[in-house]
């Protein structure tokens, strides 16, 4: 990448994968408004997410669990195989222990967030995982 | 163009022209027009030249009629028009319709119909014009005229056509006849048609065959064409021509043999004979020669054994071979052998017969003669002669040729037979006077005597009945006649023993009747001796044992079967009992002994009802009554009693027992112990039911889980974007909401949170109901939890003007689900705030209770009536003070609290001094050490 004029340059890029367009749209706005300067790219499915992951650098992946076709665990596992260094978070309405266990054991996620948590908290958690 | 089309086109033209003519006629100045019409008609005729040339007979009457009606009716109409000044147009149309019909159909009905229609229509028109009286006469004339013209035309056309068709058919037939005649002429077969024996016609081949001209032949009688010798045959043939005839004719071609085949036909309307003839003279000669060759061949084959001879009629000499002379006893061949020599050799009594045979042979063509001859040395011999006529070229027999055999040997055999018969006759005569003979004759056993060679010498009536042979049929013949091939050797052995003077008894022997059927006899043979005591033959008594043998065999089979059956019964694992019709046990197998505990000797003779439970004996009556009617009985399950009083379940299958006459004398009943099988079956069914129930429950459980999961996901998902969008609006730094807008947003946010809470509550209840509410326990500092809760509600408390107090306490740590405990505290606090008015106070307290803890949330609010306290923690219960404004809520909060607390092993409760006096909610968390959690926490977020 040689785009020195890119205003987004230097921003941390987060890939959000969810099959609900409204959720994608809302998360994108919410995270990009963060004073930390986050850039959000979205994908509507696991396959699309993997394509994005192949084509550009990503700093964090946030993925839904229940999606048509490839589910969140499968997607995050493949993402792990593709770019092992990118941290992954599962963000789901199925907030139960069993799914959390699977997400850790099978997809090696670094975080497991419930969709019921207040939006502000979501932003804080994401920022926390990105560090600095 | 096909003829039919052409005809149709002409008809069409004629009609068209006629219509044109009428039209012109009617035109005002029209009196000169008929000429034009006539001219057009001529054109029509010319156009139809083809038809007019070839079938004028059909068109002429129609054309004529058309022209005639055109002219006459035209004049009539013209006059009429001038006279009445009326309207006539429809009339022409109808008239032409009838003409069309007539022309095409030649039918009487067409003009009739046209006239009728016209009459009706015209009457109507005239009536409309109001001058019926004036036109009445005119109408009548017109109708009659139409009918007359149309009818005449149709009749004329039809008759003409019919006449011509008849002529045309005649010509056709003549043409056909001509073609047949030419075919007959060309035939190489000689063909002749005759009637009453006189030639009516013939073809060229016939003329050639006869060597005569047709003129000579036609009218000649058939017989005059034949040799007189053939007349009788010919006359017979005239009467019945079904078989071919061969006749001789002596004509210009010499003597001819003609083969005639005839059929009866109808010729020129009369019955006649149609015959075909063929010259078969040569065929006949060839055939004769072929037959002679064949004969010679067969003679050659028999030469040596057989004497051959060939008598020539012309010279009356016989050619013979050497054997022939030997047969007639001549050492050296005689010089000449004439017909008379044949006759003279025969013994005087046969001479006349022999002569007749030779004469017959000339007529019949064959000789068959057997006669006794006297040799020159005076001895008598038999000779058999066979011969056949041979024919010369002209078909006249020229000689008789054949063979001669010495048949003396055959005759001697026959003689012996005759003698045996004679001696049998003598025996019969003797028997008639003898007591023994009477016994023999009246014996129901067959008695037969034979000599030592096995030749039958006597045969009594019983033998006749037994074997189907009459005495005269068998006497003199060998006894082996009655034997099957296999037993012929046996006979030799028997005879050998008889010859030694021994009697022989054969218990069962196979014999064959005259009709070929087999029978079994017992044979008792004893030697017959002559006056000197020498064995000269054998007398054997034959008794039919076929029936006895079959019975015996059946008896043995039955005995074997019953033995086998007994073995089966005894070794059966099923209990087999037989009983008589009164229900008394008559047999009892070993399986019964094991099954019921009675030994056979204890059971036999006792009533079968001893096996029945008390009061059930009537069932046996039903079984026995079915058995008496010959119906088998099957009972799937029946309770029976053992000797020791214990009961068992058996299946019963009882069938009638019959004696040899088929009378039912009792029942055989097979009992199988099904106690075990019954238990097993019951267990199997129970297990099956249980498995099904279990499966069903599992299915419901699976469904519940799935439902809850889906509901959780689907209910939560739409809440998330709402929340995030609200958050975005409220925290938008660039476009901060106006204060009024902020209020709106807060209402939205509050209600959204309520909705979110409600969804979570419902899901929690559903999980709890499904038994799927799980705790994720971890060491929990309750004091910290309490402080967190206070933080959460601080803002609310401030806004409500209610004081929130956390009572001081020592830190207490228990194993608990932090989220759950916070949920309980949150619920209790929000209830407290809900029901506490401004200026009131809400307090949170914590106390150690043994190893565990007691948490309290008390308020100074609305309080609760004592009677309501008991149902506070049930689902969907809201306790309202009717004097106060109802507070929103799902009525699930306290229920969920109880579920969560009880899941922790604690208890929850409430106390209130009464309405308006505040209330205190409390719950305990036991200090028992929880097993370390195996699952990761739902919200698990390792710090980097």
PDB file of N, CA and C in Angstrom, chain A residues 48-104:
ATOM      1  N   UNK A  48     -17.268 -14.260   2.651  1.00  0.00           N
ATOM      2  CA  UNK A  48     -16.911 -12.881   2.322  1.00  0.00           C
ATOM      3  C   UNK A  48     -15.816 -12.391   3.280  1.00  0.00           C
ATOM      4  N   UNK A  49     -15.973 -12.742   4.552  1.00  0.00           N
ATOM      5  CA  UNK A  49     -15.009 -12.340   5.584  1.00  0.00           C
ATOM      6  C   UNK A  49     -13.619 -12.857   5.249  1.00  0.00           C
ATOM      7  N   UNK A  50     -13.550 -14.132   4.802  1.00  0.00           N
ATOM      8  CA  UNK A  50     -12.242 -14.707   4.471  1.00  0.00           C
ATOM      9  C   UNK A  50     -11.620 -13.966   3.287  1.00  0.00           C
ATOM     10  N   UNK A  51     -12.497 -13.576   2.313  1.00  0.00           N
ATOM     11  CA  UNK A  51     -11.985 -12.824   1.161  1.00  0.00           C
ATOM     12  C   UNK A  51     -11.344 -11.515   1.612  1.00  0.00           C
ATOM     13  N   UNK A  52     -12.055 -10.810   2.519  1.00  0.00           N
ATOM     14  CA  UNK A  52     -11.529  -9.539   3.035  1.00  0.00           C
ATOM     15  C   UNK A  52     -10.185  -9.779   3.722  1.00  0.00           C
ATOM     16  N   UNK A  53     -10.172 -10.850   4.502  1.00  0.00           N
ATOM     17  CA  UNK A  53      -8.986 -11.168   5.296  1.00  0.00           C
ATOM     18  C   UNK A  53      -7.773 -11.432   4.391  1.00  0.00           C
ATOM     19  N   UNK A  54      -8.046 -12.062   3.250  1.00  0.00           N
ATOM     20  CA  UNK A  54      -6.960 -12.345   2.311  1.00  0.00           C
ATOM     21  C   UNK A  54      -6.466 -11.065   1.641  1.00  0.00           C
ATOM     22  N   UNK A  55      -7.392 -10.123   1.406  1.00  0.00           N
ATOM     23  CA  UNK A  55      -7.055  -8.978   0.563  1.00  0.00           C
ATOM     24  C   UNK A  55      -6.423  -7.810   1.330  1.00  0.00           C
ATOM     25  N   UNK A  56      -6.539  -7.770   2.648  1.00  0.00           N
ATOM     26  CA  UNK A  56      -5.979  -6.596   3.348  1.00  0.00           C
ATOM     27  C   UNK A  56      -5.590  -6.948   4.779  1.00  0.00           C
ATOM     28  N   UNK A  57      -4.902  -6.011   5.411  1.00  0.00           N
ATOM     29  CA  UNK A  57      -4.478  -6.246   6.796  1.00  0.00           C
ATOM     30  C   UNK A  57      -5.620  -5.935   7.741  1.00  0.00           C
ATOM     31  N   UNK A  58      -5.798  -6.805   8.699  1.00  0.00           N
ATOM     32  CA  UNK A  58      -6.876  -6.656   9.684  1.00  0.00           C
ATOM     33  C   UNK A  58      -6.243  -6.750  11.075  1.00  0.00           C
ATOM     34  N   UNK A  59      -6.743  -5.927  11.988  1.00  0.00           N
ATOM     35  CA  UNK A  59      -6.180  -5.955  13.342  1.00  0.00           C
ATOM     36  C   UNK A  59      -7.033  -6.755  14.314  1.00  0.00           C
ATOM     37  N   UNK A  60      -8.332  -6.838  14.022  1.00  0.00           N
ATOM     38  CA  UNK A  60      -9.221  -7.592  14.916  1.00  0.00           C
ATOM     39  C   UNK A  60     -10.418  -8.106  14.106  1.00  0.00           C
ATOM     40  N   UNK A  61     -10.821  -9.321  14.420  1.00  0.00           N
ATOM     41  CA  UNK A  61     -12.022  -9.864  13.760  1.00  0.00           C
ATOM     42  C   UNK A  61     -13.107 -10.014  14.804  1.00  0.00           C
ATOM     43  N   UNK A  62     -14.306  -9.452  14.505  1.00  0.00           N
ATOM     44  CA  UNK A  62     -15.478  -9.650  15.365  1.00  0.00           C
ATOM     45  C   UNK A  62     -16.506 -10.402  14.514  1.00  0.00           C
ATOM     46  N   UNK A  63     -16.924 -11.585  14.995  1.00  0.00           N
ATOM     47  CA  UNK A  63     -17.833 -12.374  14.151  1.00  0.00           C
ATOM     48  C   UNK A  63     -19.053 -12.842  14.932  1.00  0.00           C
ATOM     49  N   UNK A  64     -20.194 -12.816  14.239  1.00  0.00           N
ATOM     50  CA  UNK A  64     -21.435 -13.412  14.764  1.00  0.00           C
ATOM     51  C   UNK A  64     -21.250 -14.937  14.766  1.00  0.00           C
ATOM     52  N   UNK A  65     -22.119 -15.616  15.501  1.00  0.00           N
ATOM     53  CA  UNK A  65     -22.037 -17.090  15.474  1.00  0.00           C
ATOM     54  C   UNK A  65     -22.990 -17.665  14.433  1.00  0.00           C
ATOM     55  N   UNK A  66     -24.256 -17.254  14.574  1.00  0.00           N
ATOM     56  CA  UNK A  66     -25.258 -17.893  13.720  1.00  0.00           C
ATOM     57  C   UNK A  66     -25.350 -17.154  12.392  1.00  0.00           C
ATOM     58  N   UNK A  67     -24.790 -17.775  11.336  1.00  0.00           N
ATOM     59  CA  UNK A  67     -24.868 -17.186  10.006  1.00  0.00           C
ATOM     60  C   UNK A  67     -25.192 -18.306   9.027  1.00  0.00           C
ATOM     61  N   UNK A  68     -25.903 -17.978   7.971  1.00  0.00           N
ATOM     62  CA  UNK A  68     -26.171 -19.026   6.982  1.00  0.00           C
ATOM     63  C   UNK A  68     -24.868 -19.457   6.304  1.00  0.00           C
ATOM     64  N   UNK A  69     -24.808 -20.730   5.948  1.00  0.00           N
ATOM     65  CA  UNK A  69     -23.572 -21.263   5.355  1.00  0.00           C
ATOM     66  C   UNK A  69     -22.589 -21.554   6.468  1.00  0.00           C
ATOM     67  N   UNK A  70     -21.450 -20.919   6.385  1.00  0.00           N
ATOM     68  CA  UNK A  70     -20.393 -21.136   7.370  1.00  0.00           C
ATOM     69  C   UNK A  70     -20.794 -20.479   8.692  1.00  0.00           C
ATOM     70  N   UNK A  71     -20.723 -21.187   9.830  1.00  0.00           N
ATOM     71  CA  UNK A  71     -21.074 -20.521  11.090  1.00  0.00           C
ATOM     72  C   UNK A  71     -19.835 -19.813  11.659  1.00  0.00           C
ATOM     73  N   UNK A  72     -20.064 -19.081  12.735  1.00  0.00           N
ATOM     74  CA  UNK A  72     -19.005 -18.233  13.282  1.00  0.00           C
ATOM     75  C   UNK A  72     -17.771 -19.008  13.693  1.00  0.00           C
ATOM     76  N   UNK A  73     -17.978 -20.199  14.295  1.00  0.00           N
ATOM     77  CA  UNK A  73     -16.833 -20.981  14.779  1.00  0.00           C
ATOM     78  C   UNK A  73     -15.975 -21.435  13.617  1.00  0.00           C
ATOM     79  N   UNK A  74     -16.650 -21.879  12.569  1.00  0.00           N
ATOM     80  CA  UNK A  74     -15.923 -22.358  11.405  1.00  0.00           C
ATOM     81  C   UNK A  74     -15.142 -21.208  10.756  1.00  0.00           C
ATOM     82  N   UNK A  75     -15.845 -20.074  10.661  1.00  0.00           N
ATOM     83  CA  UNK A  75     -15.203 -18.913  10.034  1.00  0.00           C
ATOM     84  C   UNK A  75     -13.973 -18.477  10.842  1.00  0.00           C
ATOM     85  N   UNK A  76     -14.136 -18.396  12.154  1.00  0.00           N
ATOM     86  CA  UNK A  76     -13.029 -17.920  12.984  1.00  0.00           C
ATOM     87  C   UNK A  76     -11.858 -18.896  12.957  1.00  0.00           C
ATOM     88  N   UNK A  77     -12.196 -20.187  12.850  1.00  0.00           N
ATOM     89  CA  UNK A  77     -11.127 -21.188  12.772  1.00  0.00           C
ATOM     90  C   UNK A  77     -10.338 -21.004  11.475  1.00  0.00           C
ATOM     91  N   UNK A  78     -11.082 -20.809  10.367  1.00  0.00           N
ATOM     92  CA  UNK A  78     -10.392 -20.630   9.084  1.00  0.00           C
ATOM     93  C   UNK A  78      -9.593 -19.328   9.078  1.00  0.00           C
ATOM     94  N   UNK A  79     -10.198 -18.314   9.729  1.00  0.00           N
ATOM     95  CA  UNK A  79      -9.480 -17.039   9.842  1.00  0.00           C
ATOM     96  C   UNK A  79      -8.173 -17.255  10.609  1.00  0.00           C
ATOM     97  N   UNK A  80      -8.246 -18.082  11.647  1.00  0.00           N
ATOM     98  CA  UNK A  80      -7.068 -18.389  12.453  1.00  0.00           C
ATOM     99  C   UNK A  80      -6.005 -19.082  11.616  1.00  0.00           C
ATOM    100  N   UNK A  81      -6.474 -20.029  10.778  1.00  0.00           N
ATOM    101  CA  UNK A  81      -5.521 -20.756   9.933  1.00  0.00           C
ATOM    102  C   UNK A  81      -4.889 -19.833   8.897  1.00  0.00           C
ATOM    103  N   UNK A  82      -5.691 -18.841   8.447  1.00  0.00           N
ATOM    104  CA  UNK A  82      -5.234 -17.930   7.408  1.00  0.00           C
ATOM    105  C   UNK A  82      -4.269 -16.874   7.986  1.00  0.00           C
ATOM    106  N   UNK A  83      -4.698 -16.237   9.065  1.00  0.00           N
ATOM    107  CA  UNK A  83      -3.875 -15.181   9.708  1.00  0.00           C
ATOM    108  C   UNK A  83      -3.847 -15.459  11.213  1.00  0.00           C
ATOM    109  N   UNK A  84      -2.911 -16.295  11.656  1.00  0.00           N
ATOM    110  CA  UNK A  84      -2.952 -16.733  13.064  1.00  0.00           C
ATOM    111  C   UNK A  84      -2.745 -15.581  14.052  1.00  0.00           C
ATOM    112  N   UNK A  85      -2.163 -14.484  13.585  1.00  0.00           N
ATOM    113  CA  UNK A  85      -1.818 -13.419  14.534  1.00  0.00           C
ATOM    114  C   UNK A  85      -2.955 -12.443  14.786  1.00  0.00           C
ATOM    115  N   UNK A  86      -3.984 -12.483  13.955  1.00  0.00           N
ATOM    116  CA  UNK A  86      -5.074 -11.521  14.129  1.00  0.00           C
ATOM    117  C   UNK A  86      -5.997 -12.000  15.249  1.00  0.00           C
ATOM    118  N   UNK A  87      -6.222 -11.200  16.298  1.00  0.00           N
ATOM    119  CA  UNK A  87      -7.109 -11.646  17.379  1.00  0.00           C
ATOM    120  C   UNK A  87      -8.564 -11.727  16.901  1.00  0.00           C
ATOM    121  N   UNK A  88      -9.297 -12.661  17.509  1.00  0.00           N
ATOM    122  CA  UNK A  88     -10.676 -12.911  17.071  1.00  0.00           C
ATOM    123  C   UNK A  88     -11.625 -12.857  18.268  1.00  0.00           C
ATOM    124  N   UNK A  89     -12.793 -12.257  18.044  1.00  0.00           N
ATOM    125  CA  UNK A  89     -13.798 -12.159  19.107  1.00  0.00           C
ATOM    126  C   UNK A  89     -15.123 -12.677  18.548  1.00  0.00           C
ATOM    127  N   UNK A  90     -15.792 -13.476  19.355  1.00  0.00           N
ATOM    128  CA  UNK A  90     -17.140 -13.895  18.937  1.00  0.00           C
ATOM    129  C   UNK A  90     -18.148 -12.999  19.606  1.00  0.00           C
ATOM    130  N   UNK A  91     -19.126 -12.539  18.842  1.00  0.00           N
ATOM    131  CA  UNK A  91     -20.113 -11.568  19.293  1.00  0.00           C
ATOM    132  C   UNK A  91     -21.476 -12.143  18.945  1.00  0.00           C
ATOM    133  N   UNK A  92     -22.184 -12.663  19.953  1.00  0.00           N
ATOM    134  CA  UNK A  92     -23.357 -13.468  19.609  1.00  0.00           C
ATOM    135  C   UNK A  92     -24.520 -13.292  20.561  1.00  0.00           C
ATOM    136  N   UNK A  93     -25.706 -13.574  20.017  1.00  0.00           N
ATOM    137  CA  UNK A  93     -26.908 -13.558  20.854  1.00  0.00           C
ATOM    138  C   UNK A  93     -27.051 -14.866  21.622  1.00  0.00           C
ATOM    139  N   UNK A  94     -26.309 -15.887  21.239  1.00  0.00           N
ATOM    140  CA  UNK A  94     -26.351 -17.181  21.960  1.00  0.00           C
ATOM    141  C   UNK A  94     -25.350 -17.148  23.102  1.00  0.00           C
ATOM    142  N   UNK A  95     -25.635 -16.357  24.096  1.00  0.00           N
ATOM    143  CA  UNK A  95     -24.621 -16.223  25.137  1.00  0.00           C
ATOM    144  C   UNK A  95     -24.758 -17.343  26.152  1.00  0.00           C
ATOM    145  N   UNK A  96     -24.312 -18.539  25.813  1.00  0.00           N
ATOM    146  CA  UNK A  96     -24.299 -19.564  26.857  1.00  0.00           C
ATOM    147  C   UNK A  96     -22.928 -20.211  26.973  1.00  0.00           C
ATOM    148  N   UNK A  97     -22.738 -20.889  28.066  1.00  0.00           N
ATOM    149  CA  UNK A  97     -21.416 -21.398  28.414  1.00  0.00           C
ATOM    150  C   UNK A  97     -20.909 -22.400  27.387  1.00  0.00           C
ATOM    151  N   UNK A  98     -21.827 -23.187  26.884  1.00  0.00           N
ATOM    152  CA  UNK A  98     -21.424 -24.234  25.954  1.00  0.00           C
ATOM    153  C   UNK A  98     -20.814 -23.637  24.683  1.00  0.00           C
ATOM    154  N   UNK A  99     -21.512 -22.601  24.174  1.00  0.00           N
ATOM    155  CA  UNK A  99     -21.000 -21.985  22.947  1.00  0.00           C
ATOM    156  C   UNK A  99     -19.666 -21.277  23.226  1.00  0.00           C
ATOM    157  N   UNK A 100     -19.568 -20.669  24.406  1.00  0.00           N
ATOM    158  CA  UNK A 100     -18.321 -20.000  24.779  1.00  0.00           C
ATOM    159  C   UNK A 100     -17.175 -21.010  24.821  1.00  0.00           C
ATOM    160  N   UNK A 101     -17.491 -22.181  25.407  1.00  0.00           N
ATOM    161  CA  UNK A 101     -16.462 -23.220  25.501  1.00  0.00           C
ATOM    162  C   UNK A 101     -16.000 -23.657  24.114  1.00  0.00           C
ATOM    163  N   UNK A 102     -16.969 -23.837  23.250  1.00  0.00           N
ATOM    164  CA  UNK A 102     -16.624 -24.275  21.888  1.00  0.00           C
ATOM    165  C   UNK A 102     -15.805 -23.201  21.169  1.00  0.00           C
ATOM    166  N   UNK A 103     -16.211 -21.957  21.329  1.00  0.00           N
ATOM    167  CA  UNK A 103     -15.521 -20.871  20.640  1.00  0.00           C
ATOM    168  C   UNK A 103     -14.043 -20.844  21.031  1.00  0.00           C
ATOM    169  N   UNK A 104     -13.787 -21.091  22.326  1.00  0.00           N
ATOM    170  CA  UNK A 104     -12.403 -21.088  22.800  1.00  0.00           C
ATOM    171  C   UNK A 104     -11.670 -22.338  22.331  1.00  0.00           C
TER     172      UNK A 104
END
